[in-house]
Amino acid sequence: GAGVSQSPRYKVAKRGQDVALRCDPISGHVSLFWYQQALGQGPEFLTYFQNEAQLDKSGLPSDRFFAERPEGSVSTLKIQRTQQEDSAVYLCASSLVSGSYEQYFGPGTRLTVT
Amino acid sequence: AQSVTQLGSHVSVSEGALVLLRCNYSSSVPPYLFWYVQYPNQGLQLLLKYTSAATLVKGINGFEAEFKKSETSFHLTKPSAHMSDAAEYFCAVSGTGTASKLTFGTGTRLQVTL
């Protein structure tokens, strides 16, 4: 079946612009995670949803970062007033809640802030 | 807090040689441990996982890892490297909740030479 998809794959934004990154999880997966991967680093947790509820947002680096999943499927990560330090690959992952600890990752969105 | 340490940011092996990628974990509770592989411009793919069943875990593409509690290690091995194994490898740890966030190491880039 279809995996996790993300769009756009690449985004260039001028400093100060707002961006929105989309994640389509695997159908039926109730858990959804966002990670940020800086160049040469491992992914770092940003936030977690179970269905439409955002249960953990401890990894969001500032109040410029906002995520939502209003209908419990598609999720959007929004970054306001982008800064150069926001340049990274943003990865989305989804998983089943019951009986599975595997997270399935999308290809990521590479954000470059100029 | 949980963490993983990957020793060696770059590892180079000859085709046909043994692959050994090192990962040590730190966790106050019994951990779940994972190895992921990332090819250029792609998302993360799960190689294998340890979830407190057998300590020797077999994964895809001929990889395996052994959980050693006494050494707090979860090293990844493959008996014979193939050119297609060249990629970035990440070790990760999570809690034992059904939808816990992953904490990743900084990654090891595997180079395979002729």
Short mmCIF file of C-alpha atoms in Angstrom, two decimals:
data_model
loop_
_atom_site.label_atom_id
_atom_site.label_comp_id
_atom_site.label_asym_id
_atom_site.label_seq_id
_atom_site.Cartn_x
_atom_site.Cartn_y
_atom_site.Cartn_z
CA GLY A 1 0.00 0.00 0.00
CA ALA A 2 0.94 3.67 -0.09
CA GLY A 3 3.51 4.88 2.38
CA VAL A 4 3.84 8.21 4.15
CA SER A 5 3.96 11.09 1.72
CA GLN A 6 5.14 14.63 2.28
CA SER A 7 4.85 17.80 0.24
CA PRO A 8 6.54 19.78 -0.98
CA ARG A 9 9.74 17.78 -1.20
CA TYR A 10 11.80 20.96 -1.42
CA LYS A 11 10.99 24.44 -0.21
CA VAL A 12 13.04 27.58 -0.43
CA ALA A 13 11.84 30.49 1.68
CA LYS A 14 13.17 33.94 2.26
CA ARG A 15 13.88 34.79 5.86
CA GLY A 16 10.74 36.06 7.50
CA GLN A 17 8.31 34.13 5.27
CA ASP A 18 5.80 31.64 6.62
CA VAL A 19 5.85 28.06 5.34
CA ALA A 20 3.50 25.10 5.60
CA LEU A 21 4.66 21.52 5.27
CA ARG A 22 2.19 18.71 4.67
CA CYS A 23 2.23 15.09 5.77
CA ASP A 24 -0.12 12.33 4.59
CA PRO A 25 0.30 9.34 6.91
CA ILE A 26 -0.43 5.73 6.09
CA SER A 27 -4.17 5.17 6.06
CA GLY A 28 -5.39 3.91 9.42
CA HIS A 29 -2.32 4.97 11.38
CA VAL A 30 -3.44 6.90 14.41
CA SER A 31 -0.05 8.15 15.59
CA LEU A 32 1.86 10.83 13.73
CA PHE A 33 5.25 12.30 14.54
CA TRP A 34 7.28 15.23 13.19
CA TYR A 35 11.07 15.28 13.36
CA GLN A 36 13.66 17.86 12.33
CA GLN A 37 16.93 16.69 10.81
CA ALA A 38 19.70 19.24 10.53
CA LEU A 39 22.51 18.63 8.08
CA GLY A 40 24.78 15.85 9.28
CA GLN A 41 22.66 15.10 12.34
CA GLY A 42 20.13 12.54 13.42
CA PRO A 43 16.45 13.42 13.42
CA GLU A 44 15.16 15.23 16.50
CA PHE A 45 11.61 14.93 17.78
CA LEU A 46 9.33 17.92 17.35
CA THR A 47 5.77 16.85 18.12
CA TYR A 48 3.36 13.92 18.32
CA PHE A 49 -0.33 13.42 17.55
CA GLN A 50 -2.68 10.63 18.46
CA ASN A 51 -5.57 11.06 16.06
CA GLU A 52 -6.33 14.79 16.17
CA ALA A 53 -4.93 15.33 19.66
CA GLN A 54 -1.47 16.82 19.99
CA LEU A 55 -0.17 14.89 22.98
CA ASP A 56 3.43 16.05 23.00
CA LYS A 57 4.90 19.23 21.57
CA SER A 58 7.94 19.37 23.79
CA GLY A 59 10.37 19.34 20.86
CA LEU A 60 9.05 22.40 19.06
CA PRO A 61 11.99 24.84 19.18
CA SER A 62 10.00 28.05 19.45
CA ASP A 63 6.50 29.47 19.32
CA ARG A 64 7.06 30.11 15.62
CA PHE A 65 6.47 26.40 15.08
CA PHE A 66 2.91 25.13 15.03
CA ALA A 67 1.47 21.76 14.02
CA GLU A 68 -2.06 20.56 13.52
CA ARG A 69 -3.96 17.46 12.51
CA PRO A 70 -7.58 18.59 12.58
CA GLU A 71 -9.28 15.45 11.25
CA GLY A 72 -6.85 12.91 12.56
CA SER A 73 -5.24 12.13 9.22
CA VAL A 74 -3.29 14.78 7.27
CA SER A 75 -1.00 16.96 9.34
CA THR A 76 0.54 20.34 8.64
CA LEU A 77 3.65 21.78 10.24
CA LYS A 78 3.72 25.54 9.99
CA ILE A 79 6.73 27.73 10.61
CA GLN A 80 6.15 31.44 10.94
CA ARG A 81 8.74 34.12 10.25
CA THR A 82 11.33 31.58 9.12
CA GLN A 83 14.93 32.01 10.22
CA GLN A 84 18.11 30.58 8.72
CA GLU A 85 18.45 28.15 11.61
CA ASP A 86 15.15 26.59 10.52
CA SER A 87 16.88 25.17 7.44
CA ALA A 88 16.65 21.39 7.78
CA VAL A 89 14.84 18.34 6.54
CA TYR A 90 11.47 17.89 8.21
CA LEU A 91 10.44 14.25 8.51
CA CYS A 92 7.00 12.91 9.21
CA ALA A 93 6.36 9.42 10.53
CA SER A 94 3.25 7.45 11.35
CA SER A 95 2.51 4.30 13.31
CA LEU A 96 -0.30 2.11 14.52
CA VAL A 97 -0.96 2.52 18.22
CA SER A 98 -1.82 -0.98 19.26
CA GLY A 99 0.80 -3.69 19.07
CA SER A 100 3.30 -1.91 16.90
CA TYR A 101 6.28 0.19 17.82
CA GLU A 102 7.40 0.81 14.28
CA GLN A 103 7.34 4.28 12.82
CA TYR A 104 7.15 4.59 9.06
CA PHE A 105 8.87 7.65 7.68
CA GLY A 106 8.08 9.83 4.73
CA PRO A 107 10.77 11.15 2.37
CA GLY A 108 10.94 14.49 4.14
CA THR A 109 10.71 18.13 3.11
CA ARG A 110 14.01 19.92 2.71
CA LEU A 111 13.55 23.52 3.82
CA THR A 112 16.17 26.09 2.88
CA VAL A 113 15.83 29.58 4.33
CA THR A 114 17.80 32.23 2.49
CA ALA B 1 16.17 10.50 29.81
CA GLN B 2 17.07 8.13 27.05
CA SER B 3 19.91 8.52 24.61
CA VAL B 4 22.06 6.59 22.18
CA THR B 5 25.66 7.08 21.19
CA GLN B 6 26.99 5.94 17.86
CA LEU B 7 30.73 5.46 17.83
CA GLY B 8 32.30 6.46 14.55
CA SER B 9 30.65 8.95 12.24
CA HIS B 10 32.23 7.28 9.21
CA VAL B 11 33.01 3.62 8.64
CA SER B 12 34.65 2.25 5.50
CA VAL B 13 34.73 -1.43 4.61
CA SER B 14 35.64 -3.42 1.54
CA GLU B 15 32.94 -5.22 -0.39
CA GLY B 16 32.54 -8.67 1.14
CA ALA B 17 33.97 -7.64 4.51
CA LEU B 18 32.20 -7.65 7.86
CA VAL B 19 30.14 -4.59 8.70
CA LEU B 20 30.08 -3.50 12.37
CA LEU B 21 28.31 -0.30 13.36
CA ARG B 22 28.36 0.51 17.06
CA CYS B 23 25.54 1.82 19.23
CA ASN B 24 25.41 2.21 22.99
CA TYR B 25 22.28 3.28 24.79
CA SER B 26 21.41 4.96 28.04
CA SER B 27 17.99 4.36 29.50
CA SER B 28 16.47 4.27 32.96
CA VAL B 29 13.86 1.77 31.82
CA PRO B 30 14.13 -1.27 29.56
CA PRO B 31 14.43 0.29 26.15
CA TYR B 32 13.14 -0.47 22.74
CA LEU B 33 15.96 -0.12 20.23
CA PHE B 34 15.96 0.38 16.50
CA TRP B 35 18.29 0.66 13.55
CA TYR B 36 17.25 2.75 10.58
CA VAL B 37 18.95 3.26 7.23
CA GLN B 38 18.77 6.44 5.20
CA TYR B 39 19.74 6.64 1.55
CA PRO B 40 20.48 10.05 0.00
CA ASN B 41 17.41 12.28 -0.31
CA GLN B 42 15.17 9.61 1.15
CA GLY B 43 13.40 9.05 4.42
CA LEU B 44 14.35 6.52 7.04
CA GLN B 45 13.75 2.81 6.55
CA LEU B 46 13.54 0.44 9.48
CA LEU B 47 16.21 -2.27 9.40
CA LEU B 48 15.35 -4.03 12.64
CA LYS B 49 13.99 -3.52 16.12
CA TYR B 50 14.46 -4.92 19.62
CA THR B 51 11.36 -4.97 21.79
CA SER B 52 12.43 -7.25 24.66
CA ALA B 53 11.91 -10.55 22.90
CA ALA B 54 14.97 -12.37 21.51
CA THR B 55 18.24 -10.54 22.15
CA LEU B 56 19.56 -11.40 18.69
CA VAL B 57 17.43 -9.59 16.17
CA LYS B 58 17.48 -10.26 12.46
CA GLY B 59 16.46 -7.55 10.05
CA ILE B 60 16.22 -6.88 6.37
CA ASN B 61 19.07 -7.02 3.84
CA GLY B 62 21.08 -9.49 5.93
CA PHE B 63 21.60 -7.17 8.91
CA GLU B 64 21.31 -8.26 12.50
CA ALA B 65 21.90 -6.75 15.93
CA GLU B 66 22.40 -8.14 19.41
CA PHE B 67 21.03 -6.52 22.54
CA LYS B 68 23.59 -6.78 25.34
CA LYS B 69 22.24 -5.38 28.57
CA SER B 70 25.54 -5.82 30.44
CA GLU B 71 27.30 -3.67 27.86
CA THR B 72 24.32 -1.38 27.15
CA SER B 73 25.01 -2.02 23.49
CA PHE B 74 23.03 -2.76 20.34
CA HIS B 75 25.63 -3.05 17.60
CA LEU B 76 24.60 -3.66 14.00
CA THR B 77 26.39 -6.28 11.94
CA LYS B 78 26.35 -7.83 8.50
CA PRO B 79 28.70 -10.66 7.55
CA SER B 80 29.44 -9.48 4.03
CA ALA B 81 29.11 -5.90 2.83
CA HIS B 82 27.61 -5.08 -0.53
CA MET B 83 28.01 -1.88 -2.50
CA SER B 84 24.30 -1.20 -2.07
CA ASP B 85 24.78 -1.02 1.72
CA ALA B 86 26.47 2.36 1.41
CA ALA B 87 24.18 4.74 3.31
CA GLU B 88 23.69 6.55 6.63
CA TYR B 89 22.69 4.36 9.55
CA PHE B 90 20.93 5.60 12.66
CA CYS B 91 20.45 3.88 15.98
CA ALA B 92 17.41 4.99 17.97
CA VAL B 93 15.80 4.34 21.34
CA SER B 94 12.24 4.75 22.53
CA GLY B 95 10.27 4.15 25.64
CA THR B 96 7.98 1.17 25.91
CA GLY B 97 4.72 3.03 25.40
CA THR B 98 2.89 2.06 22.27
CA ALA B 99 3.56 5.35 20.53
CA SER B 100 6.74 6.72 21.97
CA LYS B 101 8.97 9.23 20.27
CA LEU B 102 12.33 8.08 18.98
CA THR B 103 15.63 9.52 20.15
CA PHE B 104 18.27 9.10 17.47
CA GLY B 105 22.02 8.93 17.48
CA THR B 106 24.07 11.19 15.24
CA GLY B 107 24.43 8.54 12.57
CA THR B 108 27.21 6.53 10.95
CA ARG B 109 27.96 6.88 7.27
CA LEU B 110 28.96 3.52 5.81
CA GLN B 111 31.21 3.53 2.78
CA VAL B 112 31.76 0.31 0.84
CA THR B 113 34.80 0.11 -1.41
CA LEU B 114 35.78 -2.36 -4.11
#
